[in-house]
Short mmCIF file of C-alpha atoms and ligand atoms in Angstrom, two decimals:
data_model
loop_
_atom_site.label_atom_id
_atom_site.label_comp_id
_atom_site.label_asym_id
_atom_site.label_seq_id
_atom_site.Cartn_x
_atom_site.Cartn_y
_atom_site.Cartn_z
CA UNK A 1 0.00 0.00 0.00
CA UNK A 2 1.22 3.32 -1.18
CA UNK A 3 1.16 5.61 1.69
CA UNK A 4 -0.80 9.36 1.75
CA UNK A 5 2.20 11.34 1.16
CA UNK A 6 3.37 9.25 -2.21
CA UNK A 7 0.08 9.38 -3.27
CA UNK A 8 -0.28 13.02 -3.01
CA UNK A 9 2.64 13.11 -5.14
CA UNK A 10 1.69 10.59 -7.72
CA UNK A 11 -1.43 13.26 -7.95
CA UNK A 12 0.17 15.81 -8.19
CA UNK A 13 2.00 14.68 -11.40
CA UNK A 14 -1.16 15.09 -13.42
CA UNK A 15 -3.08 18.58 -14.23
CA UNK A 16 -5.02 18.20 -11.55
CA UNK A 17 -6.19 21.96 -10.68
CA UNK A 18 -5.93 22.91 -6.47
CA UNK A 19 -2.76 21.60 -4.27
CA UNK A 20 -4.08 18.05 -3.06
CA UNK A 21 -5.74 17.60 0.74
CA UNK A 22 -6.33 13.95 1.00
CA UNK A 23 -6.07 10.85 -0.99
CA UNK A 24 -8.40 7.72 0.73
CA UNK A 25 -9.05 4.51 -0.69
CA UNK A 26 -12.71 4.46 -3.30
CA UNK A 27 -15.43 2.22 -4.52
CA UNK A 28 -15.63 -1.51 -4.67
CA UNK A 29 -13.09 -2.61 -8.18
CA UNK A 30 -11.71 -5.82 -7.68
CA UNK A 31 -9.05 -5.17 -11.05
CA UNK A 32 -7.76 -1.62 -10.15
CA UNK A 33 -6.37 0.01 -6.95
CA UNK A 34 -8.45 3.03 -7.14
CA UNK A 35 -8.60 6.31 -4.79
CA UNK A 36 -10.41 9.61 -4.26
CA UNK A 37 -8.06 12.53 -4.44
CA UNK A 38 -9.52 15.93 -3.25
CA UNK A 39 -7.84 19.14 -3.66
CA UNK A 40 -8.43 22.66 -2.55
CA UNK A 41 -10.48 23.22 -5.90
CA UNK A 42 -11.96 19.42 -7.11
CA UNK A 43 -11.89 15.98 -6.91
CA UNK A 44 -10.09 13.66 -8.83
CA UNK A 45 -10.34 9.60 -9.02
CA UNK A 46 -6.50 7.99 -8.84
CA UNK A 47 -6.10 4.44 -10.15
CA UNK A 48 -3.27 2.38 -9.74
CA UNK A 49 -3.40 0.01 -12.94
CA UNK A 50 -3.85 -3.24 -12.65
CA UNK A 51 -0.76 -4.16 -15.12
CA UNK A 52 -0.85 -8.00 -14.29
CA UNK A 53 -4.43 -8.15 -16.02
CA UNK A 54 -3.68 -5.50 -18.78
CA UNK A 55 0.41 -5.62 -19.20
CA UNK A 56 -0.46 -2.70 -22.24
CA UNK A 57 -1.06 0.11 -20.55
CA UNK A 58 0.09 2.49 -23.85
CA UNK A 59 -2.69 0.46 -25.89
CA UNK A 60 -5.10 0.33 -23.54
CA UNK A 61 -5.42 4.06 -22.43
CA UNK A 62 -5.43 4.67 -26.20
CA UNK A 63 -8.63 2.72 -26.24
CA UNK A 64 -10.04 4.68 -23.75
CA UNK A 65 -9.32 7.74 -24.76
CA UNK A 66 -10.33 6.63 -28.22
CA UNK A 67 -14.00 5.46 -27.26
CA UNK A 68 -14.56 8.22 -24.68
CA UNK A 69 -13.85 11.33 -27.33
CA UNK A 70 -15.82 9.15 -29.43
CA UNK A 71 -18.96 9.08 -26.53
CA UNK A 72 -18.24 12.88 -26.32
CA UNK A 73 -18.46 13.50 -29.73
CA UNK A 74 -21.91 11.95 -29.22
CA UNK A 75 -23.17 14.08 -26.56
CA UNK A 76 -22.95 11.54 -24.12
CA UNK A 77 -21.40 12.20 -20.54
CA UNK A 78 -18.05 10.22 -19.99
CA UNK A 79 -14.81 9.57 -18.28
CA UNK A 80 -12.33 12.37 -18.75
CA UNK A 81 -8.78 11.36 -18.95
CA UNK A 82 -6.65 13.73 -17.33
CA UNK A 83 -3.23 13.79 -18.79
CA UNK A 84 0.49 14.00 -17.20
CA UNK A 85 2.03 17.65 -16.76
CA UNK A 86 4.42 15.85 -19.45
CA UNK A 87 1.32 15.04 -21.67
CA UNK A 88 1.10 11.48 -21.01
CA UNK A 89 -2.24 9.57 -20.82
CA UNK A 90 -1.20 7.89 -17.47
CA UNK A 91 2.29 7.79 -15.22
CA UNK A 92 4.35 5.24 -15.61
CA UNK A 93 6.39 4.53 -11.80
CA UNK A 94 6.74 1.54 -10.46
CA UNK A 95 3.72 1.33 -10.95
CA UNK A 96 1.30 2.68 -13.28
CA UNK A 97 -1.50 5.43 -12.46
CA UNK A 98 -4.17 7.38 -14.20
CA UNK A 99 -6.31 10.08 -13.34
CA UNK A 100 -10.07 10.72 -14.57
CA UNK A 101 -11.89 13.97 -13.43
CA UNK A 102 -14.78 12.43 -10.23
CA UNK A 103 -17.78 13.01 -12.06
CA UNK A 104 -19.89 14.26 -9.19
CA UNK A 105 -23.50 14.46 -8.15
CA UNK A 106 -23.65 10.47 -8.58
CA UNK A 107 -23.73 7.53 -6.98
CA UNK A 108 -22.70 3.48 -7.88
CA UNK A 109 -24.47 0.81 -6.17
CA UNK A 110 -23.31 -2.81 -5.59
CA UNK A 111 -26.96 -3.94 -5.67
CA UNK A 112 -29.94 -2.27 -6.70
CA UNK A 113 -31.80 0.36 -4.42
CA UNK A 114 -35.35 0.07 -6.21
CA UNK A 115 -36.16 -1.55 -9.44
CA UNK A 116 -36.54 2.22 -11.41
CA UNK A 117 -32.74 2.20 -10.92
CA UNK A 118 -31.96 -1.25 -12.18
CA UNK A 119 -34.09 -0.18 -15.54
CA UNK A 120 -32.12 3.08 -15.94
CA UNK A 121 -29.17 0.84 -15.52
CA UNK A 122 -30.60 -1.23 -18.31
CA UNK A 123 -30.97 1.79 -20.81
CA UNK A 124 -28.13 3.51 -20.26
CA UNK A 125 -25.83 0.21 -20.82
CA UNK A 126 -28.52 -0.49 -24.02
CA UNK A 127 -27.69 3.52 -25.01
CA UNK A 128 -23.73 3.05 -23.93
CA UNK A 129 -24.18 -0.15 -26.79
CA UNK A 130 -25.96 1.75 -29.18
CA UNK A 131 -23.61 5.05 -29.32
CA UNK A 132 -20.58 2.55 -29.73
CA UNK A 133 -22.30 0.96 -33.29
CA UNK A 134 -20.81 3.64 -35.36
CA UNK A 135 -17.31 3.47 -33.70
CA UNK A 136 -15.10 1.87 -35.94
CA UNK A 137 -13.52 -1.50 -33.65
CA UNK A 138 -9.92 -2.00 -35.68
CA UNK A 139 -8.96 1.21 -33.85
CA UNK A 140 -9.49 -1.10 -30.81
CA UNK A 141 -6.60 -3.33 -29.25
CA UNK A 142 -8.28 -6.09 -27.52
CA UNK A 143 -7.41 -5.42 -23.91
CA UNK A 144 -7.54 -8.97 -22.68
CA UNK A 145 -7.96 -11.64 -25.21
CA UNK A 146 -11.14 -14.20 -25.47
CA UNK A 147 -12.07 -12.51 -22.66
CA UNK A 148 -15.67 -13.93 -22.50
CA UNK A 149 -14.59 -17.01 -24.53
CA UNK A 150 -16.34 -19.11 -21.94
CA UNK A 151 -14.83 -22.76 -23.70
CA UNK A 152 -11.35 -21.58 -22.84
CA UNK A 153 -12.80 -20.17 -19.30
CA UNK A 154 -13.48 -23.39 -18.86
CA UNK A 155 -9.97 -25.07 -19.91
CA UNK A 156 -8.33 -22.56 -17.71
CA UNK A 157 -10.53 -23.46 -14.50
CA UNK A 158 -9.91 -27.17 -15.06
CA UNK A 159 -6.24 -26.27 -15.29
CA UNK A 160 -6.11 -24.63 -12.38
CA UNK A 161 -8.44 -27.50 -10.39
CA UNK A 162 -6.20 -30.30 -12.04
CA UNK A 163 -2.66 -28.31 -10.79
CA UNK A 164 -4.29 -27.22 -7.42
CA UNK A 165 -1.46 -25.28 -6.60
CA UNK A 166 -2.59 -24.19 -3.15
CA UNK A 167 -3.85 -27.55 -2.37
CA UNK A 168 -7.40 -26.05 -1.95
CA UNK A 169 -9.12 -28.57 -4.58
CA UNK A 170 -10.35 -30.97 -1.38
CA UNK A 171 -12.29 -27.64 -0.01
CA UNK A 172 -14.23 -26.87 -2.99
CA UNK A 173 -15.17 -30.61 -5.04
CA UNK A 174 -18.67 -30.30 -5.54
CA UNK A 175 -18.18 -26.17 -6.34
CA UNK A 176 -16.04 -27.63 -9.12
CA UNK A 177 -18.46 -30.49 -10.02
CA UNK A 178 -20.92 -27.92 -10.97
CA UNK A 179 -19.04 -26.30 -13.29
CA UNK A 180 -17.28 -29.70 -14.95
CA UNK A 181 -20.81 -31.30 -15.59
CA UNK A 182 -21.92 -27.81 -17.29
CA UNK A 183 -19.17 -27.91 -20.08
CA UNK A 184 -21.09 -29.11 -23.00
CA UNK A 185 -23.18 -25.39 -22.57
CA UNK A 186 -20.37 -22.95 -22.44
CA UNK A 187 -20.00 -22.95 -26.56
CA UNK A 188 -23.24 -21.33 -27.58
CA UNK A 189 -22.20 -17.42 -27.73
CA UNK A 190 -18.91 -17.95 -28.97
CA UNK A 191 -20.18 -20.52 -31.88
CA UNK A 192 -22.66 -17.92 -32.79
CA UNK A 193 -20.42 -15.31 -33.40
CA UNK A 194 -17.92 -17.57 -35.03
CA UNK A 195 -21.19 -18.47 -37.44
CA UNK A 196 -22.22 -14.88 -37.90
CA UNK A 197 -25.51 -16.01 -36.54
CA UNK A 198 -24.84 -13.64 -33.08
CA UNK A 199 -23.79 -9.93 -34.72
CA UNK A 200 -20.17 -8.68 -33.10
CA UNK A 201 -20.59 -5.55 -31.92
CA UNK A 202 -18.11 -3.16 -29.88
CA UNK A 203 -19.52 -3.94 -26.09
CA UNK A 204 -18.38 -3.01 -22.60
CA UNK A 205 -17.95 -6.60 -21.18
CA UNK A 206 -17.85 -5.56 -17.67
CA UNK A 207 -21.49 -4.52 -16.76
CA UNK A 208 -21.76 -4.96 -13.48
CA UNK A 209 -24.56 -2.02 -11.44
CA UNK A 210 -21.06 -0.70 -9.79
CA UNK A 211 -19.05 0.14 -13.49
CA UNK A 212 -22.07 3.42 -14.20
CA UNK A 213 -22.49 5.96 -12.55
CA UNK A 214 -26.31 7.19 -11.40
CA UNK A 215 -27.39 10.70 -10.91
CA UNK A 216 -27.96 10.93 -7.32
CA UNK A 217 -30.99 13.02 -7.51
CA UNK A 218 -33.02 11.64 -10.28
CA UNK A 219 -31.62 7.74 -9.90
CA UNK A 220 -30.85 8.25 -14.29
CA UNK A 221 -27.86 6.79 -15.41
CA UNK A 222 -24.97 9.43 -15.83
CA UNK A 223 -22.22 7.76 -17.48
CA UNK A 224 -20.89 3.99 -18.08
CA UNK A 225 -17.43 3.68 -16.43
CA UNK A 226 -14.58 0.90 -16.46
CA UNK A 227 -13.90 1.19 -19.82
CA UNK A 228 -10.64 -1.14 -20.12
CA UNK A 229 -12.49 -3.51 -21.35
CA UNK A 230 -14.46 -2.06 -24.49
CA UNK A 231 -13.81 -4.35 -26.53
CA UNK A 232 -15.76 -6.52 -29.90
CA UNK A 233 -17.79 -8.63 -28.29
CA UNK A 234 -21.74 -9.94 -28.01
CA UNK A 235 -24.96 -8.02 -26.76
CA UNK A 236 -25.21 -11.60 -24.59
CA UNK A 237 -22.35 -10.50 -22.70
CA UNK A 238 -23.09 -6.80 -21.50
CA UNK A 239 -27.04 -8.12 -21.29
CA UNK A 240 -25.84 -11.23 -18.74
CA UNK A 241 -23.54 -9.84 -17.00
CA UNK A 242 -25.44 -7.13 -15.63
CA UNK A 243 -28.59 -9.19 -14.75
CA UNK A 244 -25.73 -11.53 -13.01
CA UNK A 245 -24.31 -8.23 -11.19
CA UNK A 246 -27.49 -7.33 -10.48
CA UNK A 247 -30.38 -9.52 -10.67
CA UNK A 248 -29.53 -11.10 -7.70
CA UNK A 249 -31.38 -10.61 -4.24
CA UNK A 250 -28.04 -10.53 -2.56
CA UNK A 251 -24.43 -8.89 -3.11
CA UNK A 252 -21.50 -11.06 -5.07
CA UNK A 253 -20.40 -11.90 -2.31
CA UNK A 254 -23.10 -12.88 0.44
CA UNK A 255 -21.91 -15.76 2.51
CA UNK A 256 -25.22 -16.51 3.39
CA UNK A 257 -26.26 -18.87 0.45
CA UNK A 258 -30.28 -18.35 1.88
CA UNK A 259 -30.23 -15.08 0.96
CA UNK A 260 -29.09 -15.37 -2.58
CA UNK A 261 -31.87 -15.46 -5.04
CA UNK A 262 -32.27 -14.82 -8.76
CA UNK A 263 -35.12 -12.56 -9.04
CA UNK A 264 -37.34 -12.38 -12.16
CA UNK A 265 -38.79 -9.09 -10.96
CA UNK A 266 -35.04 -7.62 -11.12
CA UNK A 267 -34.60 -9.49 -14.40
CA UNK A 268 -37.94 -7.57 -15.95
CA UNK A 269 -36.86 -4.65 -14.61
CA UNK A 270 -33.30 -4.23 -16.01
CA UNK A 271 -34.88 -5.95 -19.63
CA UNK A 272 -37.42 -3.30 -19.79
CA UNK A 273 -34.39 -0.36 -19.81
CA UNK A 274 -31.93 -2.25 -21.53
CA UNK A 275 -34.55 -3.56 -24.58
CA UNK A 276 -36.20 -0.08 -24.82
CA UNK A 277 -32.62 1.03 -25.97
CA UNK A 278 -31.64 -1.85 -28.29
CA UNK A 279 -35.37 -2.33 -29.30
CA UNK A 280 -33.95 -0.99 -33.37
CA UNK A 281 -30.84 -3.08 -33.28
CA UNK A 282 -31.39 -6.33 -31.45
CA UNK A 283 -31.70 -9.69 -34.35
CA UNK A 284 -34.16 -12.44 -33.41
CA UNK A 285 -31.49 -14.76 -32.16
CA UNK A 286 -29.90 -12.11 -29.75
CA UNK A 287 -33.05 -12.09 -28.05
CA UNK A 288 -33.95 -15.55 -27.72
CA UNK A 289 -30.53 -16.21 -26.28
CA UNK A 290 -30.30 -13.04 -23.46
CA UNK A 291 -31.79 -15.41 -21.05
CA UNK A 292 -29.15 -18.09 -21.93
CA UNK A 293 -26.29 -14.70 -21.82
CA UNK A 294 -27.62 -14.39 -18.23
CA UNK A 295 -26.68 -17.59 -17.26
CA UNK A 296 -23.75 -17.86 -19.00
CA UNK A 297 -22.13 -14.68 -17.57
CA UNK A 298 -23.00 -15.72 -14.23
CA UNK A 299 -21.15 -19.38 -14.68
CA UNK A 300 -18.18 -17.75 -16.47
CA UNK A 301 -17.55 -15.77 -13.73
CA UNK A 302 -18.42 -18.52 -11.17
CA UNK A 303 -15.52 -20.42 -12.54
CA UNK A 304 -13.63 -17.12 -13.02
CA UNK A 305 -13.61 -16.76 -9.26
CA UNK A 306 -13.15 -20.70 -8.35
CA UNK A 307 -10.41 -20.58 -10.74
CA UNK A 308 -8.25 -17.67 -8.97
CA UNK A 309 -9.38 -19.59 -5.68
CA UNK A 310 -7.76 -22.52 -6.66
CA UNK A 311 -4.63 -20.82 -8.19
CA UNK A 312 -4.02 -18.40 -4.58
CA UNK A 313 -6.24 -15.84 -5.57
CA UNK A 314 -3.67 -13.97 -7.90
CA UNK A 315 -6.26 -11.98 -10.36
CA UNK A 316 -9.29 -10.38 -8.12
CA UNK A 317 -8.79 -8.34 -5.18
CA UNK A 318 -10.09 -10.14 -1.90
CA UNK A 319 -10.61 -9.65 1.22
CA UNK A 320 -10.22 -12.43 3.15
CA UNK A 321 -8.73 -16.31 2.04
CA UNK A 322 -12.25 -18.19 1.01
CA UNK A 323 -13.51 -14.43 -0.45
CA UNK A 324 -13.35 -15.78 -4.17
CA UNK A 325 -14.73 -19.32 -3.09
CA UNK A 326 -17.56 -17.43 -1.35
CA UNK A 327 -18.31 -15.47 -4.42
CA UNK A 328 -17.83 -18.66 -6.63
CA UNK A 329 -20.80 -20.22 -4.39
CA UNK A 330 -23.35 -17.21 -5.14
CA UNK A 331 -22.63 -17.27 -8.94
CA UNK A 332 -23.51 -20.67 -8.66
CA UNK A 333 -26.56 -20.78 -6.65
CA UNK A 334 -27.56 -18.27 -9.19
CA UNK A 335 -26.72 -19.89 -12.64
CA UNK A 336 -28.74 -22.93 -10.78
CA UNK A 337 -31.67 -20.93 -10.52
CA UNK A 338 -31.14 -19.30 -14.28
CA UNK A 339 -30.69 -22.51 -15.65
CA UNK A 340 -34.64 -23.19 -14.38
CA UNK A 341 -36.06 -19.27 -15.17
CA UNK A 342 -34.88 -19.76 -18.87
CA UNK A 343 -38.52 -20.28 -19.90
CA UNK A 344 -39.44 -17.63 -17.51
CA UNK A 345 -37.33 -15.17 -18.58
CA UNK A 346 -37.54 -15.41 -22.45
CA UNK A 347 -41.37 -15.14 -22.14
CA UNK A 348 -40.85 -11.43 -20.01
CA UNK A 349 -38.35 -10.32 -22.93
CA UNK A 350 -40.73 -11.26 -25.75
CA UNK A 351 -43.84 -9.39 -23.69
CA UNK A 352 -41.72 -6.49 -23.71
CA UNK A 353 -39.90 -6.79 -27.34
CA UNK A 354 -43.83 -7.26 -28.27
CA UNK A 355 -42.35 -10.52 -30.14
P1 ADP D 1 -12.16 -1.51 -11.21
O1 ADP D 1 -11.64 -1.80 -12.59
O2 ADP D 1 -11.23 -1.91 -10.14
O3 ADP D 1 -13.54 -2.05 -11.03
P2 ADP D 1 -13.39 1.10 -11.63
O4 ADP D 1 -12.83 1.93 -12.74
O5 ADP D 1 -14.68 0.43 -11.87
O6 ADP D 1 -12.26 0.09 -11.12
O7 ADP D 1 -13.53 2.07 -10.35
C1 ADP D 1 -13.90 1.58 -9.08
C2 ADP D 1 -15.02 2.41 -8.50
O8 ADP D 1 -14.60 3.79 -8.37
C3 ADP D 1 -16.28 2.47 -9.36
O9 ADP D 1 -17.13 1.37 -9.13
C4 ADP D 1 -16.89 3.80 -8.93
O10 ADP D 1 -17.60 3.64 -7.70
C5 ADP D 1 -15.67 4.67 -8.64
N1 ADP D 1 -15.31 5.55 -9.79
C6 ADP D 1 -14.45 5.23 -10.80
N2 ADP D 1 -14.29 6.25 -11.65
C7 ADP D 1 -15.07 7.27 -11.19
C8 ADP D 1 -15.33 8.63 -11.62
N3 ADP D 1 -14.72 9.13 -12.70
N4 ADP D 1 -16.17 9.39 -10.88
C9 ADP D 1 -16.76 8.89 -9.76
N5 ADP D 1 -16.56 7.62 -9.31
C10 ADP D 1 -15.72 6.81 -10.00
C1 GN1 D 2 -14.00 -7.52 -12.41
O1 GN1 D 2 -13.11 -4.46 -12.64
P1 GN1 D 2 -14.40 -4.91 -12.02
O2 GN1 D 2 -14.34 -5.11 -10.55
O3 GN1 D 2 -15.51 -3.98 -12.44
C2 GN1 D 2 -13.70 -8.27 -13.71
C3 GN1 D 2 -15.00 -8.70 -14.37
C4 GN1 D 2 -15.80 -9.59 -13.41
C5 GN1 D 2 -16.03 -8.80 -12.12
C6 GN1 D 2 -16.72 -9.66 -11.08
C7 GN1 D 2 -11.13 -6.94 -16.13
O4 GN1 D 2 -14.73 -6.34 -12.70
O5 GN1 D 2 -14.73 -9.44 -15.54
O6 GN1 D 2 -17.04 -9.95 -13.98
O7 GN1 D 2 -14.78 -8.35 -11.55
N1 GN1 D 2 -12.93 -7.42 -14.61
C8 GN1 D 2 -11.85 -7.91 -15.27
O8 GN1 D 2 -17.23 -8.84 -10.08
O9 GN1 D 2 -11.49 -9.08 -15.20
MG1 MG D 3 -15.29 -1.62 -11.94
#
């Protein structure tokens, strides 16, 4: 841990406007160190980079700089980049560290306070999709490959269960069961846009209620944050993963298993925002499958977490030892219950696609 003082300085590297007062810890990331700097005149977020899960930090804030001119250019409110006093998109120290301007007069949740939030969550992710159709993706550098390739999610969990190199593999057998006896219906996204039956479009890939940022007043969504991953990718994905974020009766990491439902009232809520946006883009196929995206976000990240678990928990931030084999036992619980709402859930988006 950096202390204060270094921080400060880090800060103060960057046009940041105001001599900083304090620099604390911010928000709930599990990739990025990330830290509220306030000065005598504004506030600023700090993020340490997470360089073990994107090693190119030149190509990656080019991405984000790229996509949130682009957003700007559209009218849309976004991340602002502040830049080095050398001109430099980020500091590169020992470690590396960016700056964005602290968009204020908002608020992130890590579940949802009412459903009217989890629908404006829905629309401005469907809106956040929709601005990004005209931006052209070979300016992109894929920021961490096959990212949501959930096949070779899958070969990298069982390589990590079958080299158990914390010996933790006798605490978790029936965690990894579930996922083992599931491989045969990891393929279906990835086929489909191998097929050109699922359209590729440039998505966010990372969701989750806590990566936008609400008005605090009104409860509208502001802006979408955590853009290192913006990347080509399926509607399935940024669909899933929120409703996996967020659909949920409990947090990501609830130890209490009775308390962790998936809820088809969240579900219809977040649908109703997210397909009022897409409504003019979204094929036949992509919504017949967003129930099956829901699921299959929430096991690819279920086996995400078991996977780091198993390996020493190298890749997400925790908390305590069993944090990632707690949150591996919620995604599960709640693929379970997605696997059985599939019905359920197709018939709520086809009321309100009017399909
Ligand atoms: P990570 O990649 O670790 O998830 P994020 O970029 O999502 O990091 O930032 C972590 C948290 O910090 C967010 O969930 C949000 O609460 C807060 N945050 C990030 N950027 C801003 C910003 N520009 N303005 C206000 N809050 C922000
Ligand atoms: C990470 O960066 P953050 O905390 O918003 C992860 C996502 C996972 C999520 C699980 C780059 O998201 O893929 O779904 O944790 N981001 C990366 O909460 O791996
Ligand atoms: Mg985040």
């Amino acid at each position: 841990m950096t202390d204060e003082t270094a921080l400060a300085e880090i800060a103060s590297a960057f046009c940041i406007e105001g001599s900083v007062r304090t620099v604390c810890p911010y928000g709930e990331g599990h990739i990025n160190v990330t830290y509220l700097v306030t000065t005598d005149r504004k506030r600023y977020i700090l993020q340490r980079m997470n360089t073990n899960v994107f090693p190119d930090s030149d190509s990656l804030m080019k991405n984000i700089c790229a996509v949130t001119e682009y957003l700007r250019g559209r009218g849309m409110e976004t991340l602002r980049v502040v830049p080095t006093k050398t001109g430099a998109p980020y500091l590169a120290e020992a470690h590396h560290w960016r700056v964005y301007d602290f968009i204020e007069g908002t608020v992130t949740y890590q579940t949802p306070p009412n459903l009217a939030v989890f629908t404006n969550s829905g629309r401005a992710f469907g809106e956040f999709q929709n601005a990004l159709a005209g931006f052209d993706a070979a300016g992109l550098t894929e920021s961490i490959r096959r990212f949501h390739d959930t096949p070779k999610r899958f070969a990298d969990f069982s390589a990590a269960l079958a080299a158990d190199a914390c010996k933790r593999a006798e605490t978790c057998r029936a965690e990894a069961a579930f996922f083992t006896e599931r491989a045969s219906t990891y393929h279906v996204a990835i086929d489909g846009l191998a097929d050109g039956s699922l359209p590729l479009r440039v998505t966010h890939n990372d969701t989750k209620l806590n990566n936008i940022l609400m008005d605090a007043e009104t409860g509208e969504g502001r802006a979408v944050i955590d853009l290192d991953t913006v990347m080509p990718g399926s509607m399935l994905y940024d669909f899933g993963d929120s409703i996996r974020f967020g659909a949920s009766t409990a947090a990501e990491d609830e130890p209490d298993l009775d308390k962790v439902h998936f809820s088809l009232r969240l579900f219809r809520a977040y649908a109703e925002g997210f397909c009022a946006a897409v409504r003019g883009s979204i094929t036949a196929r992509e919504a017949e499958l967003l129930p099956y995206g829901a699921y299959l976000m929430t096991a690819e990240c279920g086996m995400r977490f078991l996977g780091d678990y198993l390996s020493g928990d190298v890749y997400f931030a925790t908390k305590y030892p069993a944090h990632n084999l707690i949150r591996a036992r919620t995604q599960i619980r709640l693929a379970e219950e997605m696997e059985h709402s599939q019905d359920a859930m197709r018939a709520v988006i086809y009321e309100i696609l009017g399909a």
